[in-house]
Amino acid sequence: MYRYDEFDTAVVRERIEEFRDQVSRRVSGGLTEDEFKPLRLMNGVYLQLHAYMLRVAVPYGTMNSGQMRRLARIARVYDKGYGHFTTRTNIQYNWPALSDVPAILSELAEVEMHAIQTSGNCIRNVTTDVFAGCADDEIEDPRPWCEILRQWSTIHPEFSFLPRKFKIAVIAAPKDRAAMRTHDVGLQLIRGEDGETAFRVFVGGGQGRIPHIAQEIAPAVPGRDLLAYLTAILRAWNLLGRRDNIHKARIKILVASLGIDAFREEVERHFATLRREDLRVPDEEVARIRAYFAPPPFADLPRTSGAFDRASLADPDFARFARNNVRRHRQPGYATLIISLKPQGGVPGDITADQMDLVADLAERFSFDEVRAAYEQNLVLPHVRLDDTPEIWRRLAEAGLATPNADLVTDIIACPGLDYCSLANARSIPVAQALSEQLADLDYQERLGPIRVNMSGCINACGHHHVGHIGVLGVDRKGEEYYQITVGGSADEQAALGEIVGRSLAADEVAPAVGRALDRYLEVRREGETFLQTVRRLGADPFRDAIYGAFNAVA
């Protein structure tokens, strides 16, 4: 993983001292909340319903054990003993005292972490495939390019006050495991005609009030020209984007209103000028950064493991965990292990300080001192020996971290909702917990196969409900919390927005309704067909009938 250089260290330290003074003035009354708001947002501090919230960046989701232990310490010392991982692979603390935030940022800086650009109208944390460097279908590890983008975008003078926030995701495989086309810009690493690194570029994705799937704007931008092309996109949007209406300020609105062809012409006009400027990425700089992401010193192991096979035969609980939470690695004898943060009845994405310490210990001992945060709000140990997986599983089980439900229906993505967020219309957490409890039977979950349930507490869509196979959106109906259900969304390489199936439901009706839709899927699916494939074949009608049939029968 990348290590801060002198520039990173200086920038982060200067920002902390600047913010320390701003916090002091806010606490003393020298700044009003309105005056303080743009300053705190630049440092990852939000004002939620009950307290300030701090969002800490985890660039491209990669951490070492020391960083994870520091996150645990912050949860224990400055918060209520836990943190919450988000779909942008960041971690949020919901209860820090504002006066403590400069001290928290100082402690983060000691382990090369910060909260810069985790909020505000700027380029946010760049995300990528959580299996980067592990997956056998990728062209190359995309994280060096994510790091190049991080360095380019950090406190970029032209793009620090954009019309709205801007999000980038990078993948390097045909399989999209980073929801790339739901982003303002999505980058798919490919090989150009010369065999060198190039990028398919997608633009105009985003969720929220008016969701869009990103469209391809360029089929193969050479890696050396990537920063110039991205600068052209951002410049075009920065100049033409709406600033008079917060709901229409995103780049997706500009692309949709102009049309992709007209927007492409505008970008190419800027790109022609920028290619003549000094924005090319030097080959030697790419090589320097790639060296930080060199594969760890893997042992020469057989592809199979006797210890793994024996444990699978001897213990059905481990066998289930191995089926659902252990993924094939490109290196023989190794695996990638998913740590689900979705226990039965739990809060999706939450993890305690003690659990963070355990994950740090396991990463240090078994995974070359590396742990990843995933888009799905889980954690991943990227490089573990198959021989070691039984012991890792036992230790995770003792800490309540061995739920074998990765990619199953209770692996729910959810925002914090109205329990914390001042923008939310409805609570997400209790509904997610009710779903988790109702669908807890693991045999039933495995019969269903891979199903992604996404839940948001408001139309801002932080839980990405638009692209859930089943989406749940909290809405306000005359001061009461109700929930709208969609089916057929997808965040992968065949990205699609879900279809609303009918009227909104009361909170206690959601879990039974989803259960009926899942039962209907088992009735109508073809052999080997996934839930999403069934929806795409039959449409929403069978699931609409299942969800609302009970109400119609009563009526």
Coordinates of C-alpha atoms in Angstrom, one line a residue:
M1 CA 0.0 0.0 0.0
Y2 CA 1.0 3.6 -0.5
R3 CA 3.0 5.5 2.1
Y4 CA 2.6 9.3 2.6
D5 CA 5.5 11.4 1.2
E6 CA 6.6 14.8 2.6
F7 CA 3.9 16.6 0.7
D8 CA 1.1 14.4 2.1
T9 CA 2.3 14.8 5.6
A10 CA 2.7 18.6 5.3
V11 CA -0.7 19.1 3.7
V12 CA -2.5 17.0 6.4
R13 CA -0.7 18.6 9.3
E14 CA -1.3 22.1 8.0
R15 CA -5.0 21.4 7.5
I16 CA -5.3 20.0 11.1
E17 CA -3.8 23.1 12.6
E18 CA -6.0 25.3 10.5
F19 CA -9.1 23.4 11.5
R20 CA -8.1 23.4 15.2
D21 CA -8.3 27.2 15.1
Q22 CA -11.7 27.1 13.3
V23 CA -13.1 24.7 15.9
S24 CA -11.8 26.8 18.7
R25 CA -13.6 29.8 17.3
R26 CA -16.8 27.9 16.8
V27 CA -16.8 26.6 20.3
S28 CA -16.1 30.1 21.7
G29 CA -18.9 31.6 19.6
G30 CA -16.5 33.4 17.3
L31 CA -18.1 31.6 14.3
T32 CA -21.7 30.9 13.8
E33 CA -22.9 27.5 12.6
D34 CA -23.6 28.9 9.2
E35 CA -20.1 30.3 9.0
F36 CA -18.6 27.1 10.3
K37 CA -20.5 24.8 8.0
P38 CA -18.3 25.1 4.9
L39 CA -15.2 24.8 7.0
R40 CA -16.2 21.7 8.8
L41 CA -17.4 20.0 5.6
M42 CA -13.9 20.4 4.1
N43 CA -12.7 18.4 7.1
G44 CA -15.2 15.6 7.0
V45 CA -17.5 16.9 9.8
Y46 CA -21.3 16.8 9.4
L47 CA -24.0 18.0 11.8
Q48 CA -26.4 15.1 12.3
L49 CA -29.6 14.9 14.2
H50 CA -28.1 14.4 17.6
A51 CA -24.4 15.2 17.3
Y52 CA -21.5 16.0 14.9
M53 CA -20.4 13.1 12.7
L54 CA -16.8 12.6 11.5
R55 CA -16.2 10.7 8.2
V56 CA -12.6 9.3 7.8
A57 CA -11.2 8.5 4.4
V58 CA -10.0 5.0 3.6
P59 CA -8.5 5.6 0.1
Y60 CA -9.5 2.8 -2.3
G61 CA -10.5 0.8 0.8
T62 CA -6.9 -0.3 1.8
M63 CA -5.6 -0.2 5.4
N64 CA -2.9 -1.8 7.5
S65 CA -3.2 -3.2 11.0
G66 CA -1.8 -0.1 12.6
Q67 CA -4.5 2.0 10.9
M68 CA -7.3 -0.3 11.9
R69 CA -6.0 -0.3 15.5
R70 CA -6.1 3.5 15.5
L71 CA -9.7 3.5 14.2
A72 CA -10.5 1.2 17.1
R73 CA -8.8 3.5 19.6
I74 CA -10.8 6.5 18.2
A75 CA -14.0 4.6 18.6
R76 CA -13.2 3.6 22.2
V77 CA -11.7 7.0 23.4
Y78 CA -13.7 9.6 21.4
D79 CA -17.0 7.9 20.5
K80 CA -19.3 5.2 21.9
G81 CA -17.1 2.2 21.1
Y82 CA -18.0 1.5 17.5
G83 CA -17.7 2.9 13.9
H84 CA -19.8 2.5 10.8
F85 CA -18.3 1.5 7.4
T86 CA -20.0 3.1 4.3
T87 CA -20.4 2.2 0.6
R88 CA -17.6 4.6 -0.2
T89 CA -15.3 2.4 2.0
N90 CA -15.0 5.2 4.5
I91 CA -15.7 4.9 8.3
Q92 CA -18.0 7.2 10.2
Y93 CA -18.1 8.1 13.9
N94 CA -21.5 9.3 15.0
W95 CA -20.8 10.7 18.4
P96 CA -17.5 12.7 18.6
A97 CA -17.5 16.0 20.5
L98 CA -16.6 18.8 18.2
S99 CA -13.9 20.0 20.6
D100 CA -12.2 16.5 20.2
V101 CA -12.2 16.4 16.4
P102 CA -8.8 18.2 16.0
A103 CA -7.2 15.6 18.4
I104 CA -8.9 12.8 16.4
L105 CA -7.5 14.2 13.2
S106 CA -4.1 14.5 14.8
E107 CA -4.2 10.9 15.9
L108 CA -5.3 9.8 12.4
A109 CA -2.4 11.7 10.8
E110 CA 0.1 9.7 13.0
V111 CA -1.0 6.6 11.0
E112 CA -1.3 8.4 7.6
M113 CA -5.1 8.9 7.6
H114 CA -7.3 12.0 7.3
A115 CA -10.8 13.2 6.7
I116 CA -10.0 15.6 3.8
Q117 CA -12.6 15.6 1.0
T118 CA -14.9 13.1 2.6
S119 CA -17.6 15.8 2.3
G120 CA -18.3 19.0 0.5
N121 CA -18.5 19.9 -3.2
C122 CA -15.2 18.3 -4.2
I123 CA -13.8 15.1 -5.6
R124 CA -14.5 12.5 -2.9
N125 CA -12.7 9.3 -1.9
V126 CA -11.8 7.2 -5.0
T127 CA -13.2 3.6 -4.7
T128 CA -12.3 0.4 -6.5
D129 CA -12.8 -3.4 -6.5
V130 CA -12.3 -4.8 -3.0
F131 CA -10.5 -7.8 -4.6
A132 CA -8.0 -5.6 -6.4
G133 CA -4.7 -7.5 -6.7
C134 CA -6.4 -10.8 -5.7
A135 CA -8.9 -11.4 -8.5
D136 CA -7.8 -13.7 -11.4
D137 CA -9.9 -11.8 -13.9
E138 CA -8.3 -8.4 -13.6
I139 CA -5.9 -6.9 -16.1
E140 CA -3.8 -5.3 -13.4
D141 CA -4.1 -4.0 -9.9
P142 CA -6.2 -0.7 -10.3
R143 CA -5.1 0.7 -6.9
P144 CA -2.0 2.5 -8.3
W145 CA -4.2 4.5 -10.6
C146 CA -6.6 5.2 -7.6
E147 CA -3.5 6.6 -5.8
I148 CA -2.6 8.7 -8.8
L149 CA -6.1 10.1 -8.8
R150 CA -6.0 10.7 -5.0
Q151 CA -2.8 12.7 -5.4
W152 CA -4.1 14.7 -8.3
S153 CA -7.5 15.5 -6.7
T154 CA -6.4 16.3 -3.1
I155 CA -7.1 20.1 -2.6
H156 CA -7.1 20.6 -6.3
P157 CA -7.3 24.4 -6.7
E158 CA -9.7 24.2 -9.7
F159 CA -12.0 21.6 -8.3
S160 CA -12.3 22.4 -4.6
F161 CA -15.6 24.3 -5.1
L162 CA -17.5 22.2 -7.6
P163 CA -21.3 22.6 -8.3
R164 CA -21.8 19.4 -6.1
K165 CA -19.8 16.4 -4.9
F166 CA -18.0 14.3 -7.5
K167 CA -17.3 10.5 -7.2
I168 CA -15.0 8.3 -9.1
A169 CA -14.7 4.5 -9.2
V170 CA -12.0 2.4 -10.9
I171 CA -12.2 -1.2 -11.9
A172 CA -9.8 -3.5 -13.9
A173 CA -11.9 -6.5 -14.7
P174 CA -14.9 -7.3 -16.9
K175 CA -16.8 -7.9 -13.7
D176 CA -17.8 -4.7 -12.0
R177 CA -17.4 -5.1 -8.2
A178 CA -17.3 -1.4 -7.4
A179 CA -20.7 -0.1 -8.8
M180 CA -18.7 1.9 -11.3
R181 CA -21.6 3.0 -13.4
T182 CA -23.4 4.6 -10.5
H183 CA -20.6 7.2 -10.2
D184 CA -20.1 10.6 -11.7
V185 CA -17.2 9.1 -13.5
G186 CA -16.5 5.4 -13.8
L187 CA -13.1 4.1 -15.2
Q188 CA -12.6 0.6 -16.5
L189 CA -8.9 -0.3 -17.0
I190 CA -8.3 -2.0 -20.4
R191 CA -5.4 -2.7 -22.8
G192 CA -5.2 -0.2 -25.6
E193 CA -4.3 -1.1 -29.2
D194 CA -0.6 -0.6 -28.3
G195 CA -0.9 -3.0 -25.4
E196 CA -0.5 -0.2 -22.8
T197 CA -2.9 0.7 -20.0
A198 CA -6.0 2.6 -21.2
F199 CA -9.4 3.4 -19.7
R200 CA -13.0 3.1 -20.9
V201 CA -14.5 6.2 -19.4
F202 CA -18.2 6.4 -18.3
V203 CA -19.8 9.7 -17.2
G204 CA -23.0 10.9 -15.7
G205 CA -23.9 8.2 -13.2
G206 CA -25.5 8.9 -9.9
Q207 CA -28.4 8.1 -7.7
G208 CA -30.4 10.4 -5.4
R209 CA -33.6 12.2 -6.5
I210 CA -33.0 11.7 -10.3
P211 CA -31.0 8.5 -10.7
H212 CA -28.9 7.8 -13.9
I213 CA -26.6 5.0 -15.0
A214 CA -23.3 6.4 -16.4
Q215 CA -22.9 6.4 -20.2
E216 CA -19.6 5.6 -22.1
I217 CA -18.0 8.8 -23.2
A218 CA -14.6 7.4 -24.4
P219 CA -13.7 3.8 -25.3
A220 CA -9.9 4.0 -24.7
V221 CA -8.2 6.9 -23.1
P222 CA -4.4 6.1 -22.7
G223 CA -3.2 6.0 -19.1
R224 CA -0.8 8.8 -19.7
D225 CA -3.7 11.1 -20.7
L226 CA -6.1 10.1 -18.0
L227 CA -5.6 13.2 -15.8
A228 CA -6.0 15.5 -18.8
Y229 CA -9.2 13.7 -19.8
L230 CA -10.7 13.8 -16.3
T231 CA -9.7 17.5 -16.0
A232 CA -11.6 18.1 -19.3
I233 CA -14.7 16.4 -17.9
L234 CA -14.6 18.3 -14.6
R235 CA -13.8 21.6 -16.4
A236 CA -16.8 21.2 -18.7
W237 CA -19.1 20.4 -15.8
N238 CA -17.6 23.1 -13.6
L239 CA -18.3 25.7 -16.3
L240 CA -21.7 24.5 -17.5
G241 CA -23.2 22.8 -14.4
R242 CA -26.2 24.2 -12.6
R243 CA -25.4 26.1 -9.4
D244 CA -28.8 27.7 -8.9
N245 CA -30.5 24.4 -7.8
I246 CA -28.9 21.9 -5.5
H247 CA -31.0 19.1 -6.9
K248 CA -29.8 19.8 -10.5
A249 CA -26.2 20.5 -9.8
R250 CA -24.8 17.0 -10.3
I251 CA -22.9 16.1 -13.6
K252 CA -25.6 13.5 -14.3
I253 CA -28.1 16.3 -14.9
L254 CA -25.8 18.2 -17.3
V255 CA -25.0 15.0 -19.3
A256 CA -28.7 14.2 -19.5
S257 CA -29.8 17.7 -20.5
L258 CA -27.1 18.1 -23.2
G259 CA -27.0 14.5 -24.3
I260 CA -23.9 12.4 -24.2
D261 CA -22.7 13.4 -27.8
A262 CA -22.9 17.1 -27.1
F263 CA -21.2 16.7 -23.7
R264 CA -18.5 14.6 -25.4
E265 CA -17.8 17.4 -27.9
E266 CA -17.5 19.9 -25.0
V267 CA -15.0 17.6 -23.2
E268 CA -13.0 16.9 -26.3
R269 CA -12.7 20.7 -26.8
H270 CA -11.1 21.1 -23.4
F271 CA -9.1 17.9 -23.8
A272 CA -7.4 19.1 -27.0
T273 CA -6.0 22.1 -25.0
L274 CA -5.1 20.1 -21.9
R275 CA -3.2 17.5 -23.8
R276 CA -0.8 20.3 -24.8
E277 CA -0.3 21.2 -21.2
D278 CA 1.9 19.4 -18.6
L279 CA -0.8 17.0 -17.5
R280 CA 0.6 13.7 -18.8
V281 CA 1.3 11.1 -16.2
P282 CA 5.0 10.2 -16.5
D283 CA 5.8 6.5 -17.0
E284 CA 8.4 6.7 -14.2
E285 CA 5.8 8.1 -11.8
V286 CA 3.4 5.3 -12.6
A287 CA 6.2 2.7 -12.0
R288 CA 7.1 4.4 -8.7
I289 CA 3.6 4.2 -7.4
R290 CA 3.0 0.7 -8.7
A291 CA 6.0 -0.5 -6.7
Y292 CA 4.0 0.4 -3.5
F293 CA 1.4 -2.1 -4.6
A294 CA 3.7 -5.0 -5.5
P295 CA 2.2 -8.4 -4.6
P296 CA 3.2 -9.6 -1.1
P297 CA 5.8 -12.4 -0.8
F298 CA 3.5 -15.3 -1.4
A299 CA 4.7 -18.8 -0.6
D300 CA 4.8 -21.4 -3.3
L301 CA 1.8 -23.5 -2.3
P302 CA -0.4 -26.2 -3.9
R303 CA -3.7 -25.0 -5.1
T304 CA -5.6 -27.2 -2.7
S305 CA -5.3 -27.4 1.1
G306 CA -5.7 -30.5 3.2
A307 CA -6.4 -28.4 6.3
F308 CA -9.1 -26.5 4.5
D309 CA -10.7 -29.7 3.1
R310 CA -10.6 -31.5 6.4
A311 CA -12.2 -28.6 8.3
S312 CA -14.9 -28.4 5.6
L313 CA -15.7 -32.1 6.1
A314 CA -15.6 -32.0 9.8
D315 CA -17.5 -28.9 10.6
P316 CA -20.7 -27.9 8.7
D317 CA -20.5 -24.4 10.1
F318 CA -17.1 -23.8 8.7
A319 CA -18.1 -25.4 5.4
R320 CA -20.9 -22.9 5.1
F321 CA -18.6 -20.0 5.9
A322 CA -16.1 -21.4 3.3
R323 CA -18.9 -21.6 0.6
N324 CA -20.2 -18.1 1.2
N325 CA -17.3 -15.9 2.6
V326 CA -14.2 -17.4 1.1
R327 CA -13.2 -16.4 -2.5
R328 CA -10.7 -17.8 -5.0
H329 CA -7.4 -16.0 -5.1
R330 CA -5.2 -15.6 -8.2
Q331 CA -2.3 -17.1 -6.2
P332 CA -2.4 -20.9 -5.7
G333 CA -2.9 -21.9 -2.0
Y334 CA -4.4 -18.5 -1.0
A335 CA -7.9 -17.1 -0.6
T336 CA -9.7 -13.8 0.0
L337 CA -11.9 -13.9 3.1
I338 CA -14.9 -11.7 3.6
I339 CA -15.7 -10.5 7.1
S340 CA -19.5 -9.8 7.2
L341 CA -20.5 -6.8 9.2
K342 CA -24.2 -8.1 8.9
P343 CA -24.9 -10.4 11.9
Q344 CA -28.4 -11.5 12.5
G345 CA -30.4 -8.5 13.7
G346 CA -27.3 -6.3 13.6
V347 CA -26.8 -2.8 12.1
P348 CA -25.3 -3.1 8.6
G349 CA -21.7 -1.8 8.5
D350 CA -21.3 -1.3 12.3
I351 CA -18.2 -2.7 14.0
T352 CA -17.0 -2.4 17.6
A353 CA -13.6 -1.2 18.8
D354 CA -12.8 -4.7 20.1
Q355 CA -13.8 -6.3 16.8
M356 CA -11.6 -3.8 14.9
D357 CA -8.7 -4.8 17.1
L358 CA -9.3 -8.4 16.3
V359 CA -9.4 -7.7 12.6
A360 CA -6.1 -5.8 12.9
D361 CA -4.6 -8.8 14.7
L362 CA -5.8 -11.2 12.0
A363 CA -4.6 -8.9 9.2
E364 CA -1.2 -8.6 10.7
R365 CA -0.7 -12.3 11.3
F366 CA -2.5 -13.9 8.4
S367 CA -3.0 -11.4 5.6
F368 CA 0.4 -9.6 5.1
D369 CA -0.7 -6.8 7.3
E370 CA -3.6 -5.7 5.0
V371 CA -7.3 -5.3 5.4
R372 CA -9.8 -3.8 3.0
A373 CA -13.1 -2.0 3.4
A374 CA -15.7 -3.1 0.8
Y375 CA -18.5 -1.3 -1.1
E376 CA -20.9 -3.8 0.5
Q377 CA -20.0 -2.4 4.0
N378 CA -18.0 -5.4 4.9
L379 CA -14.3 -6.0 5.5
V380 CA -12.0 -8.3 3.6
L381 CA -8.7 -10.0 4.4
P382 CA -7.2 -10.1 0.9
H383 CA -4.4 -12.6 1.1
V384 CA -4.8 -15.5 3.5
R385 CA -3.5 -19.1 3.2
L386 CA -6.2 -21.7 2.7
D387 CA -4.5 -23.6 5.5
D388 CA -5.1 -20.7 7.9
T389 CA -8.8 -20.2 7.1
P390 CA -10.1 -22.6 9.8
E391 CA -8.3 -20.8 12.5
I392 CA -9.3 -17.3 11.2
W393 CA -12.9 -18.5 11.1
R394 CA -12.8 -19.7 14.7
R395 CA -11.4 -16.4 15.9
L396 CA -14.0 -14.5 13.9
A397 CA -16.8 -16.6 15.3
E398 CA -15.7 -15.9 18.9
A399 CA -16.0 -12.2 18.1
G400 CA -19.4 -12.4 16.3
L401 CA -17.8 -11.7 12.9
A402 CA -18.3 -15.1 11.2
T403 CA -21.8 -14.6 9.8
P404 CA -21.6 -16.7 6.6
N405 CA -23.9 -14.5 4.5
A406 CA -21.7 -12.6 2.0
D407 CA -23.7 -11.8 -1.1
L408 CA -26.8 -13.5 0.4
V409 CA -30.1 -11.7 1.1
T410 CA -29.1 -10.6 4.7
D411 CA -25.9 -9.0 3.5
I412 CA -27.9 -5.8 3.4
I413 CA -26.5 -2.4 2.3
A414 CA -28.1 0.3 4.4
C415 CA -27.5 3.9 5.3
P416 CA -27.9 5.1 9.0
G417 CA -31.3 6.7 8.2
L418 CA -33.4 8.8 10.5
D419 CA -31.7 7.3 13.6
Y420 CA -28.8 9.7 12.9
C421 CA -29.2 11.6 9.6
S422 CA -30.8 15.0 9.5
L423 CA -31.7 14.6 5.8
A424 CA -33.5 11.3 6.2
N425 CA -37.3 10.8 6.0
A426 CA -37.4 7.4 7.7
R427 CA -35.3 4.9 9.7
S428 CA -33.3 2.4 7.9
I429 CA -31.7 0.4 10.7
P430 CA -34.8 -1.1 12.4
V431 CA -36.2 -2.2 9.0
A432 CA -32.9 -3.8 8.0
Q433 CA -32.8 -5.5 11.4
A434 CA -36.3 -6.8 10.9
L435 CA -35.4 -8.2 7.5
S436 CA -32.3 -9.8 8.9
E437 CA -34.3 -11.5 11.6
Q438 CA -37.1 -12.7 9.3
L439 CA -34.6 -14.1 6.7
A440 CA -32.1 -15.5 9.2
D441 CA -32.4 -19.1 8.1
L442 CA -29.2 -19.8 6.3
D443 CA -30.5 -22.8 4.5
Y444 CA -33.2 -20.6 3.1
Q445 CA -30.7 -17.9 2.2
E446 CA -28.5 -20.4 0.3
R447 CA -31.6 -21.7 -1.6
L448 CA -32.3 -18.1 -2.7
G449 CA -28.7 -17.6 -3.9
P450 CA -27.1 -14.2 -4.4
I451 CA -29.6 -11.3 -3.8
R452 CA -28.6 -7.8 -2.9
V453 CA -31.0 -5.8 -0.7
N454 CA -30.3 -2.1 -0.5
M455 CA -32.0 0.4 1.8
S456 CA -32.0 4.2 2.0
G457 CA -33.7 6.4 4.5
C458 CA -34.4 9.1 2.0
I459 CA -34.2 10.0 -1.7
N460 CA -30.5 11.0 -1.4
A461 CA -29.9 7.2 -1.8
C462 CA -26.8 6.7 0.4
G463 CA -27.9 3.0 0.7
H464 CA -28.0 2.8 -3.1
H465 CA -31.5 1.5 -3.1
H466 CA -32.0 2.3 -6.8
V467 CA -29.5 -0.5 -7.8
G468 CA -30.5 -3.1 -5.3
H469 CA -31.9 -6.3 -6.7
I470 CA -34.5 -5.4 -4.1
G471 CA -34.5 -1.7 -3.1
V472 CA -36.2 -0.2 -0.1
L473 CA -36.6 3.6 0.1
G474 CA -37.9 5.5 3.2
V475 CA -40.4 8.2 2.4
D476 CA -42.5 10.6 4.5
R477 CA -46.3 10.4 4.3
K478 CA -47.9 13.2 6.3
G479 CA -45.3 12.8 9.0
E480 CA -45.2 9.0 9.1
E481 CA -42.5 6.7 7.9
Y482 CA -43.3 4.6 4.9
Y483 CA -41.2 2.5 2.5
Q484 CA -41.2 2.1 -1.2
I485 CA -40.0 -1.2 -2.8
T486 CA -38.2 -1.6 -6.1
V487 CA -37.0 -4.8 -7.9
G488 CA -34.6 -5.5 -10.7
G489 CA -31.8 -3.0 -10.0
S490 CA -28.2 -3.9 -10.4
A491 CA -24.9 -2.2 -9.6
D492 CA -22.6 -4.5 -11.7
E493 CA -21.5 -4.5 -15.3
Q494 CA -25.1 -4.8 -16.4
A495 CA -26.1 -1.8 -14.2
A496 CA -29.8 -1.0 -14.1
L497 CA -32.2 1.0 -12.0
G498 CA -34.9 -0.9 -10.1
E499 CA -38.6 -0.6 -10.9
I500 CA -41.1 0.7 -8.3
V501 CA -43.6 -2.1 -7.7
G502 CA -46.4 -0.2 -6.0
R503 CA -47.5 2.0 -3.1
S504 CA -45.4 2.5 -0.1
L505 CA -45.7 0.2 3.0
A506 CA -45.6 0.8 6.7
A507 CA -42.4 -0.2 8.5
D508 CA -43.8 -3.4 9.9
E509 CA -45.1 -4.5 6.5
V510 CA -41.7 -4.3 4.7
A511 CA -40.0 -7.6 5.9
P512 CA -43.1 -9.7 5.3
A513 CA -43.6 -8.2 1.9
V514 CA -40.0 -8.9 0.9
G515 CA -40.4 -12.4 2.2
R516 CA -43.4 -13.0 0.0
A517 CA -41.5 -11.6 -3.0
L518 CA -38.6 -14.1 -2.3
D519 CA -41.0 -17.0 -1.9
R520 CA -42.5 -16.1 -5.3
Y521 CA -39.1 -16.1 -6.8
L522 CA -38.5 -19.7 -5.6
E523 CA -41.9 -20.6 -7.2
V524 CA -41.2 -19.1 -10.7
R525 CA -37.5 -19.3 -11.2
R526 CA -35.9 -21.7 -13.8
E527 CA -33.2 -24.2 -12.9
G528 CA -30.0 -22.3 -12.0
E529 CA -31.6 -18.9 -12.5
T530 CA -30.7 -16.1 -10.1
F531 CA -33.2 -13.6 -8.6
L532 CA -32.1 -10.9 -10.9
Q533 CA -32.2 -13.1 -14.0
T534 CA -35.8 -14.1 -13.1
V535 CA -36.9 -10.5 -12.7
R536 CA -35.4 -9.6 -16.0
R537 CA -37.1 -12.5 -17.7
L538 CA -40.6 -12.0 -16.1
G539 CA -40.6 -8.4 -15.2
A540 CA -41.9 -6.9 -11.9
D541 CA -45.5 -8.2 -12.1
P542 CA -45.1 -11.6 -10.3
F543 CA -43.3 -9.8 -7.4
R544 CA -45.8 -7.0 -7.3
D545 CA -48.6 -9.6 -7.0
A546 CA -46.7 -11.4 -4.2
I547 CA -46.1 -8.2 -2.3
Y548 CA -49.5 -6.7 -2.5
G549 CA -51.6 -9.8 -2.9
A550 CA -52.0 -10.2 0.8
F551 CA -53.4 -6.6 1.1
N552 CA -55.8 -7.2 -1.8
A553 CA -57.0 -10.4 -0.3
V554 CA -57.9 -8.6 2.9
A555 CA -59.6 -5.8 1.0

